PDB file of C-alpha atoms in Angstrom:
ATOM      1  CA  UNK A   1      19.510 -34.247 -41.227  1.00  0.00           C
ATOM      2  CA  UNK A   2      20.220 -32.937 -37.756  1.00  0.00           C
ATOM      3  CA  UNK A   3      17.463 -32.849 -35.106  1.00  0.00           C
ATOM      4  CA  UNK A   4      17.207 -29.054 -34.803  1.00  0.00           C
ATOM      5  CA  UNK A   5      14.010 -27.296 -35.603  1.00  0.00           C
ATOM      6  CA  UNK A   6      13.102 -23.685 -36.249  1.00  0.00           C
ATOM      7  CA  UNK A   7       9.700 -22.047 -36.485  1.00  0.00           C
ATOM      8  CA  UNK A   8       8.382 -20.295 -38.274  1.00  0.00           C
ATOM      9  CA  UNK A   9      10.215 -20.932 -41.508  1.00  0.00           C
ATOM     10  CA  UNK A  10       8.998 -17.675 -43.070  1.00  0.00           C
ATOM     11  CA  UNK A  11       7.523 -14.608 -41.382  1.00  0.00           C
ATOM     12  CA  UNK A  12       6.282 -11.301 -42.735  1.00  0.00           C
ATOM     13  CA  UNK A  13       5.465  -8.822 -40.073  1.00  0.00           C
ATOM     14  CA  UNK A  14       4.924  -5.076 -39.698  1.00  0.00           C
ATOM     15  CA  UNK A  15       7.295  -2.596 -38.065  1.00  0.00           C
ATOM     16  CA  UNK A  16       6.963  -2.298 -34.351  1.00  0.00           C
ATOM     17  CA  UNK A  17       5.701  -5.767 -33.739  1.00  0.00           C
ATOM     18  CA  UNK A  18       7.214  -8.101 -31.086  1.00  0.00           C
ATOM     19  CA  UNK A  19       8.331 -11.471 -32.423  1.00  0.00           C
ATOM     20  CA  UNK A  20       9.873 -14.592 -31.160  1.00  0.00           C
ATOM     21  CA  UNK A  21      11.776 -17.104 -33.349  1.00  0.00           C
ATOM     22  CA  UNK A  22      11.679 -20.573 -31.943  1.00  0.00           C
ATOM     23  CA  UNK A  23      14.626 -23.026 -31.949  1.00  0.00           C
ATOM     24  CA  UNK A  24      14.549 -26.537 -30.496  1.00  0.00           C
ATOM     25  CA  UNK A  25      17.003 -29.421 -30.617  1.00  0.00           C
ATOM     26  CA  UNK A  26      16.575 -32.986 -29.478  1.00  0.00           C
ATOM     27  CA  UNK A  27      20.247 -33.979 -29.427  1.00  0.00           C
ATOM     28  CA  UNK A  28      20.863 -32.896 -25.841  1.00  0.00           C
ATOM     29  CA  UNK A  29      23.526 -30.353 -26.893  1.00  0.00           C
ATOM     30  CA  UNK A  30      24.681 -27.860 -24.387  1.00  0.00           C
ATOM     31  CA  UNK A  31      25.866 -25.121 -26.781  1.00  0.00           C
ATOM     32  CA  UNK A  32      23.527 -23.256 -28.968  1.00  0.00           C
ATOM     33  CA  UNK A  33      23.878 -20.393 -31.387  1.00  0.00           C
ATOM     34  CA  UNK A  34      21.947 -17.776 -33.372  1.00  0.00           C
ATOM     35  CA  UNK A  35      23.377 -16.488 -36.603  1.00  0.00           C
ATOM     36  CA  UNK A  36      22.033 -13.708 -38.854  1.00  0.00           C
ATOM     37  CA  UNK A  37      22.589 -14.161 -42.598  1.00  0.00           C
ATOM     38  CA  UNK A  38      21.526 -12.060 -45.465  1.00  0.00           C
ATOM     39  CA  UNK A  39      20.612 -14.323 -48.436  1.00  0.00           C
ATOM     40  CA  UNK A  40      23.647 -15.964 -49.913  1.00  0.00           C
ATOM     41  CA  UNK A  41      25.991 -13.991 -47.702  1.00  0.00           C
ATOM     42  CA  UNK A  42      28.242 -14.726 -44.749  1.00  0.00           C
ATOM     43  CA  UNK A  43      27.075 -15.641 -41.276  1.00  0.00           C
ATOM     44  CA  UNK A  44      27.227 -13.327 -38.336  1.00  0.00           C
ATOM     45  CA  UNK A  45      27.015 -14.748 -34.804  1.00  0.00           C
ATOM     46  CA  UNK A  46      24.535 -12.693 -32.782  1.00  0.00           C
ATOM     47  CA  UNK A  47      23.983 -14.861 -29.627  1.00  0.00           C
ATOM     48  CA  UNK A  48      25.145 -18.045 -28.073  1.00  0.00           C
ATOM     49  CA  UNK A  49      24.699 -20.138 -24.943  1.00  0.00           C
ATOM     50  CA  UNK A  50      26.816 -22.632 -23.047  1.00  0.00           C
ATOM     51  CA  UNK A  51      23.852 -24.213 -21.381  1.00  0.00           C
ATOM     52  CA  UNK A  52      20.780 -23.481 -19.213  1.00  0.00           C
ATOM     53  CA  UNK A  53      20.677 -19.899 -17.874  1.00  0.00           C
ATOM     54  CA  UNK A  54      23.777 -19.001 -19.972  1.00  0.00           C
ATOM     55  CA  UNK A  55      23.424 -16.397 -22.731  1.00  0.00           C
ATOM     56  CA  UNK A  56      26.207 -14.379 -24.429  1.00  0.00           C
ATOM     57  CA  UNK A  57      26.293 -11.746 -27.079  1.00  0.00           C
ATOM     58  CA  UNK A  58      28.034 -12.623 -30.318  1.00  0.00           C
ATOM     59  CA  UNK A  59      30.156 -10.668 -32.709  1.00  0.00           C
ATOM     60  CA  UNK A  60      27.431  -8.754 -34.451  1.00  0.00           C
ATOM     61  CA  UNK A  61      25.499  -6.183 -32.383  1.00  0.00           C
ATOM     62  CA  UNK A  62      21.847  -7.176 -32.351  1.00  0.00           C
ATOM     63  CA  UNK A  63      18.719  -5.637 -30.855  1.00  0.00           C
ATOM     64  CA  UNK A  64      17.397  -9.123 -30.192  1.00  0.00           C
ATOM     65  CA  UNK A  65      17.492 -10.978 -26.940  1.00  0.00           C
ATOM     66  CA  UNK A  66      17.564 -14.679 -26.132  1.00  0.00           C
ATOM     67  CA  UNK A  67      16.831 -17.021 -23.226  1.00  0.00           C
ATOM     68  CA  UNK A  68      17.833 -20.559 -22.281  1.00  0.00           C
ATOM     69  CA  UNK A  69      15.559 -21.927 -19.654  1.00  0.00           C
ATOM     70  CA  UNK A  70      15.647 -25.481 -21.006  1.00  0.00           C
ATOM     71  CA  UNK A  71      18.484 -27.300 -22.714  1.00  0.00           C
ATOM     72  CA  UNK A  72      16.549 -27.977 -25.848  1.00  0.00           C
ATOM     73  CA  UNK A  73      15.041 -24.631 -26.352  1.00  0.00           C
ATOM     74  CA  UNK A  74      16.795 -21.296 -27.434  1.00  0.00           C
ATOM     75  CA  UNK A  75      14.258 -18.711 -28.513  1.00  0.00           C
ATOM     76  CA  UNK A  76      15.235 -15.414 -29.987  1.00  0.00           C
ATOM     77  CA  UNK A  77      13.015 -12.326 -29.394  1.00  0.00           C
ATOM     78  CA  UNK A  78      12.799  -8.967 -31.182  1.00  0.00           C
ATOM     79  CA  UNK A  79      10.823  -6.503 -28.940  1.00  0.00           C
ATOM     80  CA  UNK A  80      10.024  -4.073 -31.795  1.00  0.00           C
ATOM     81  CA  UNK A  81      10.717  -5.291 -35.307  1.00  0.00           C
ATOM     82  CA  UNK A  82      12.223  -2.839 -37.852  1.00  0.00           C
ATOM     83  CA  UNK A  83      12.918  -3.206 -41.616  1.00  0.00           C
ATOM     84  CA  UNK A  84      16.613  -3.427 -40.761  1.00  0.00           C
ATOM     85  CA  UNK A  85      15.848  -6.742 -39.078  1.00  0.00           C
ATOM     86  CA  UNK A  86      14.864  -8.271 -42.393  1.00  0.00           C
ATOM     87  CA  UNK A  87      17.255 -11.212 -42.790  1.00  0.00           C
ATOM     88  CA  UNK A  88      17.589 -15.046 -42.347  1.00  0.00           C
ATOM     89  CA  UNK A  89      18.091 -16.260 -38.810  1.00  0.00           C
ATOM     90  CA  UNK A  90      19.905 -19.560 -38.343  1.00  0.00           C
ATOM     91  CA  UNK A  91      19.948 -21.573 -35.082  1.00  0.00           C
ATOM     92  CA  UNK A  92      22.682 -24.138 -34.433  1.00  0.00           C
ATOM     93  CA  UNK A  93      23.800 -26.420 -31.644  1.00  0.00           C
ATOM     94  CA  UNK A  94      26.859 -28.413 -30.756  1.00  0.00           C
ATOM     95  CA  UNK A  95      28.252 -30.615 -27.908  1.00  0.00           C
ATOM     96  CA  UNK A  96      29.941 -28.788 -25.201  1.00  0.00           C
ATOM     97  CA  UNK A  97      33.298 -30.607 -25.122  1.00  0.00           C
ATOM     98  CA  UNK A  98      36.930 -29.699 -25.237  1.00  0.00           C
ATOM     99  CA  UNK A  99      37.460 -31.575 -28.446  1.00  0.00           C
ATOM    100  CA  UNK A 100      36.741 -30.306 -31.957  1.00  0.00           C
ATOM    101  CA  UNK A 101      33.065 -30.429 -32.818  1.00  0.00           C
ATOM    102  CA  UNK A 102      30.796 -29.384 -35.648  1.00  0.00           C
ATOM    103  CA  UNK A 103      27.691 -27.266 -35.340  1.00  0.00           C
ATOM    104  CA  UNK A 104      24.370 -28.667 -36.511  1.00  0.00           C
ATOM    105  CA  UNK A 105      22.029 -26.098 -38.146  1.00  0.00           C
ATOM    106  CA  UNK A 106      18.304 -25.675 -38.287  1.00  0.00           C
ATOM    107  CA  UNK A 107      16.530 -24.799 -41.574  1.00  0.00           C
ATOM    108  CA  UNK A 108      16.412 -21.158 -40.740  1.00  0.00           C
ATOM    109  CA  UNK A 109      13.698 -18.494 -40.398  1.00  0.00           C
ATOM    110  CA  UNK A 110      13.382 -15.966 -43.155  1.00  0.00           C
ATOM    111  CA  UNK A 111      12.080 -12.702 -41.555  1.00  0.00           C
ATOM    112  CA  UNK A 112      10.682  -9.786 -43.617  1.00  0.00           C
ATOM    113  CA  UNK A 113       9.736  -6.625 -41.721  1.00  0.00           C
ATOM    114  CA  UNK A 114       7.516  -4.305 -43.662  1.00  0.00           C
TER     115      UNK A 114
ATOM    116  CA  UNK B   1      43.168 -13.389 -34.560  1.00  0.00           C
ATOM    117  CA  UNK B   2      41.897 -16.706 -36.073  1.00  0.00           C
ATOM    118  CA  UNK B   3      40.452 -16.371 -39.479  1.00  0.00           C
ATOM    119  CA  UNK B   4      39.561 -18.146 -42.706  1.00  0.00           C
ATOM    120  CA  UNK B   5      39.543 -16.751 -46.228  1.00  0.00           C
ATOM    121  CA  UNK B   6      37.709 -18.054 -49.223  1.00  0.00           C
ATOM    122  CA  UNK B   7      39.309 -16.135 -52.155  1.00  0.00           C
ATOM    123  CA  UNK B   8      36.669 -16.920 -54.730  1.00  0.00           C
ATOM    124  CA  UNK B   9      33.130 -15.609 -54.588  1.00  0.00           C
ATOM    125  CA  UNK B  10      32.074 -17.992 -57.298  1.00  0.00           C
ATOM    126  CA  UNK B  11      33.312 -21.107 -58.953  1.00  0.00           C
ATOM    127  CA  UNK B  12      31.931 -22.502 -62.231  1.00  0.00           C
ATOM    128  CA  UNK B  13      32.591 -26.058 -63.150  1.00  0.00           C
ATOM    129  CA  UNK B  14      31.238 -28.291 -65.968  1.00  0.00           C
ATOM    130  CA  UNK B  15      29.397 -31.393 -64.837  1.00  0.00           C
ATOM    131  CA  UNK B  16      31.714 -34.377 -64.705  1.00  0.00           C
ATOM    132  CA  UNK B  17      34.863 -32.267 -64.147  1.00  0.00           C
ATOM    133  CA  UNK B  18      36.800 -32.197 -61.000  1.00  0.00           C
ATOM    134  CA  UNK B  19      36.041 -29.224 -58.617  1.00  0.00           C
ATOM    135  CA  UNK B  20      38.091 -27.347 -56.080  1.00  0.00           C
ATOM    136  CA  UNK B  21      36.734 -24.733 -53.680  1.00  0.00           C
ATOM    137  CA  UNK B  22      39.625 -22.911 -51.938  1.00  0.00           C
ATOM    138  CA  UNK B  23      40.104 -22.025 -48.300  1.00  0.00           C
ATOM    139  CA  UNK B  24      43.093 -20.639 -46.477  1.00  0.00           C
ATOM    140  CA  UNK B  25      43.274 -20.185 -42.659  1.00  0.00           C
ATOM    141  CA  UNK B  26      45.202 -18.308 -40.083  1.00  0.00           C
ATOM    142  CA  UNK B  27      45.285 -19.780 -36.575  1.00  0.00           C
ATOM    143  CA  UNK B  28      47.637 -20.044 -33.650  1.00  0.00           C
ATOM    144  CA  UNK B  29      48.195 -23.591 -32.630  1.00  0.00           C
ATOM    145  CA  UNK B  30      46.656 -26.677 -34.283  1.00  0.00           C
ATOM    146  CA  UNK B  31      43.725 -25.836 -36.555  1.00  0.00           C
ATOM    147  CA  UNK B  32      40.297 -27.513 -36.367  1.00  0.00           C
ATOM    148  CA  UNK B  33      38.818 -26.895 -39.779  1.00  0.00           C
ATOM    149  CA  UNK B  34      35.373 -27.592 -41.274  1.00  0.00           C
ATOM    150  CA  UNK B  35      33.461 -27.378 -44.492  1.00  0.00           C
ATOM    151  CA  UNK B  36      29.730 -26.765 -44.718  1.00  0.00           C
ATOM    152  CA  UNK B  37      27.262 -26.565 -47.585  1.00  0.00           C
ATOM    153  CA  UNK B  38      24.099 -24.466 -47.828  1.00  0.00           C
ATOM    154  CA  UNK B  39      21.389 -25.235 -50.395  1.00  0.00           C
ATOM    155  CA  UNK B  40      18.815 -22.481 -51.211  1.00  0.00           C
ATOM    156  CA  UNK B  41      16.434 -21.642 -48.344  1.00  0.00           C
ATOM    157  CA  UNK B  42      18.096 -24.165 -46.088  1.00  0.00           C
ATOM    158  CA  UNK B  43      20.393 -24.100 -43.043  1.00  0.00           C
ATOM    159  CA  UNK B  44      24.102 -25.223 -43.282  1.00  0.00           C
ATOM    160  CA  UNK B  45      24.904 -28.926 -43.541  1.00  0.00           C
ATOM    161  CA  UNK B  46      28.185 -30.273 -42.182  1.00  0.00           C
ATOM    162  CA  UNK B  47      30.323 -31.879 -44.839  1.00  0.00           C
ATOM    163  CA  UNK B  48      33.640 -32.757 -43.194  1.00  0.00           C
ATOM    164  CA  UNK B  49      36.239 -31.726 -40.632  1.00  0.00           C
ATOM    165  CA  UNK B  50      39.960 -31.935 -40.079  1.00  0.00           C
ATOM    166  CA  UNK B  51      41.185 -32.578 -36.603  1.00  0.00           C
ATOM    167  CA  UNK B  52      44.624 -34.293 -36.930  1.00  0.00           C
ATOM    168  CA  UNK B  53      46.129 -37.193 -38.776  1.00  0.00           C
ATOM    169  CA  UNK B  54      45.658 -37.951 -42.435  1.00  0.00           C
ATOM    170  CA  UNK B  55      45.830 -34.757 -44.545  1.00  0.00           C
ATOM    171  CA  UNK B  56      43.062 -35.998 -46.865  1.00  0.00           C
ATOM    172  CA  UNK B  57      39.742 -35.900 -45.163  1.00  0.00           C
ATOM    173  CA  UNK B  58      36.724 -37.658 -46.733  1.00  0.00           C
ATOM    174  CA  UNK B  59      33.187 -36.330 -46.082  1.00  0.00           C
ATOM    175  CA  UNK B  60      29.654 -36.495 -47.213  1.00  0.00           C
ATOM    176  CA  UNK B  61      28.323 -36.573 -50.925  1.00  0.00           C
ATOM    177  CA  UNK B  62      31.660 -37.647 -52.286  1.00  0.00           C
ATOM    178  CA  UNK B  63      33.572 -34.526 -51.093  1.00  0.00           C
ATOM    179  CA  UNK B  64      37.019 -34.549 -49.640  1.00  0.00           C
ATOM    180  CA  UNK B  65      39.413 -31.831 -48.409  1.00  0.00           C
ATOM    181  CA  UNK B  66      43.124 -31.695 -48.351  1.00  0.00           C
ATOM    182  CA  UNK B  67      44.861 -30.144 -45.341  1.00  0.00           C
ATOM    183  CA  UNK B  68      48.149 -28.462 -46.207  1.00  0.00           C
ATOM    184  CA  UNK B  69      49.956 -27.103 -43.239  1.00  0.00           C
ATOM    185  CA  UNK B  70      52.746 -25.347 -45.146  1.00  0.00           C
ATOM    186  CA  UNK B  71      50.323 -23.520 -47.367  1.00  0.00           C
ATOM    187  CA  UNK B  72      47.688 -23.050 -44.512  1.00  0.00           C
ATOM    188  CA  UNK B  73      45.056 -24.331 -46.883  1.00  0.00           C
ATOM    189  CA  UNK B  74      42.134 -26.662 -46.623  1.00  0.00           C
ATOM    190  CA  UNK B  75      40.668 -26.864 -50.098  1.00  0.00           C
ATOM    191  CA  UNK B  76      37.472 -28.788 -50.783  1.00  0.00           C
ATOM    192  CA  UNK B  77      37.527 -31.147 -53.694  1.00  0.00           C
ATOM    193  CA  UNK B  78      35.393 -33.603 -55.624  1.00  0.00           C
ATOM    194  CA  UNK B  79      36.612 -35.809 -58.481  1.00  0.00           C
ATOM    195  CA  UNK B  80      33.464 -35.530 -60.634  1.00  0.00           C
ATOM    196  CA  UNK B  81      31.041 -32.677 -60.104  1.00  0.00           C
ATOM    197  CA  UNK B  82      27.227 -33.113 -60.283  1.00  0.00           C
ATOM    198  CA  UNK B  83      24.670 -30.428 -61.033  1.00  0.00           C
ATOM    199  CA  UNK B  84      23.171 -31.059 -57.657  1.00  0.00           C
ATOM    200  CA  UNK B  85      26.453 -29.957 -56.007  1.00  0.00           C
ATOM    201  CA  UNK B  86      25.516 -26.354 -56.947  1.00  0.00           C
ATOM    202  CA  UNK B  87      25.233 -24.559 -53.617  1.00  0.00           C
ATOM    203  CA  UNK B  88      26.987 -22.190 -51.258  1.00  0.00           C
ATOM    204  CA  UNK B  89      30.054 -23.587 -49.538  1.00  0.00           C
ATOM    205  CA  UNK B  90      31.505 -22.295 -46.249  1.00  0.00           C
ATOM    206  CA  UNK B  91      34.922 -23.031 -44.791  1.00  0.00           C
ATOM    207  CA  UNK B  92      35.225 -22.619 -41.029  1.00  0.00           C
ATOM    208  CA  UNK B  93      37.821 -22.768 -38.283  1.00  0.00           C
ATOM    209  CA  UNK B  94      37.350 -23.247 -34.505  1.00  0.00           C
ATOM    210  CA  UNK B  95      38.592 -20.268 -32.527  1.00  0.00           C
ATOM    211  CA  UNK B  96      39.977 -21.705 -29.448  1.00  0.00           C
ATOM    212  CA  UNK B  97      40.895 -18.239 -28.178  1.00  0.00           C
ATOM    213  CA  UNK B  98      37.413 -17.002 -28.229  1.00  0.00           C
ATOM    214  CA  UNK B  99      35.088 -19.285 -26.321  1.00  0.00           C
ATOM    215  CA  UNK B 100      35.435 -22.038 -28.932  1.00  0.00           C
ATOM    216  CA  UNK B 101      33.257 -20.224 -31.447  1.00  0.00           C
ATOM    217  CA  UNK B 102      33.591 -21.237 -35.077  1.00  0.00           C
ATOM    218  CA  UNK B 103      34.607 -18.621 -37.481  1.00  0.00           C
ATOM    219  CA  UNK B 104      33.028 -18.977 -40.949  1.00  0.00           C
ATOM    220  CA  UNK B 105      34.413 -17.685 -44.224  1.00  0.00           C
ATOM    221  CA  UNK B 106      32.370 -15.540 -46.527  1.00  0.00           C
ATOM    222  CA  UNK B 107      31.280 -18.428 -48.578  1.00  0.00           C
ATOM    223  CA  UNK B 108      31.883 -19.524 -52.166  1.00  0.00           C
ATOM    224  CA  UNK B 109      29.029 -20.078 -54.556  1.00  0.00           C
ATOM    225  CA  UNK B 110      29.479 -23.206 -56.695  1.00  0.00           C
ATOM    226  CA  UNK B 111      27.860 -23.422 -60.060  1.00  0.00           C
ATOM    227  CA  UNK B 112      27.908 -26.823 -61.865  1.00  0.00           C
ATOM    228  CA  UNK B 113      27.082 -26.357 -65.495  1.00  0.00           C
ATOM    229  CA  UNK B 114      25.208 -29.208 -67.185  1.00  0.00           C
TER     230      UNK B 114
END
């Protein structure tokens, strides 16, 4: 198992609430990613980061925001949750090298917005 | 654009039989290819990768994948399936033209029948 952690694992929250999904890794990886995945479906990249103070939007438009103040921490925030945000959110990290590298994934956060 | 395709949404195999999960790719230049597995309510786990060299790549849990340049394929294989292999499998390719992001296929659900 990779050393990448996500909390909470499950979250049920009402519409309009602000939420932050936490992601931490202890591998010292520079690159980190957030994916959105409906259960059993394909992954959509929503944010990524090359390192501290670097954040980029991914392929899927998302109303969420991210920050990268520390190498090991890459939280995702929804300012006002909506039912359309109901999904699974996966965090991943990888080494920032020019060679081929794999991504290591956390266990995911399953979010339900009522 | 770089892409991967997994032509089968679902594959059913009897326990003990060999299994194959198909993947084809489209890249410019040398491909860096990956296979991941996702068990229910979990993140993705890295299985194996192809960088260069031997066309037969061995990975975790007895899985292997065969790289075929002429057919642009990277099929995942296992000689004898186990019920515990039932999961969602993703093929992926590194997109060197787009910030080194990894592009995932849509996934293939593998059912091993006891």
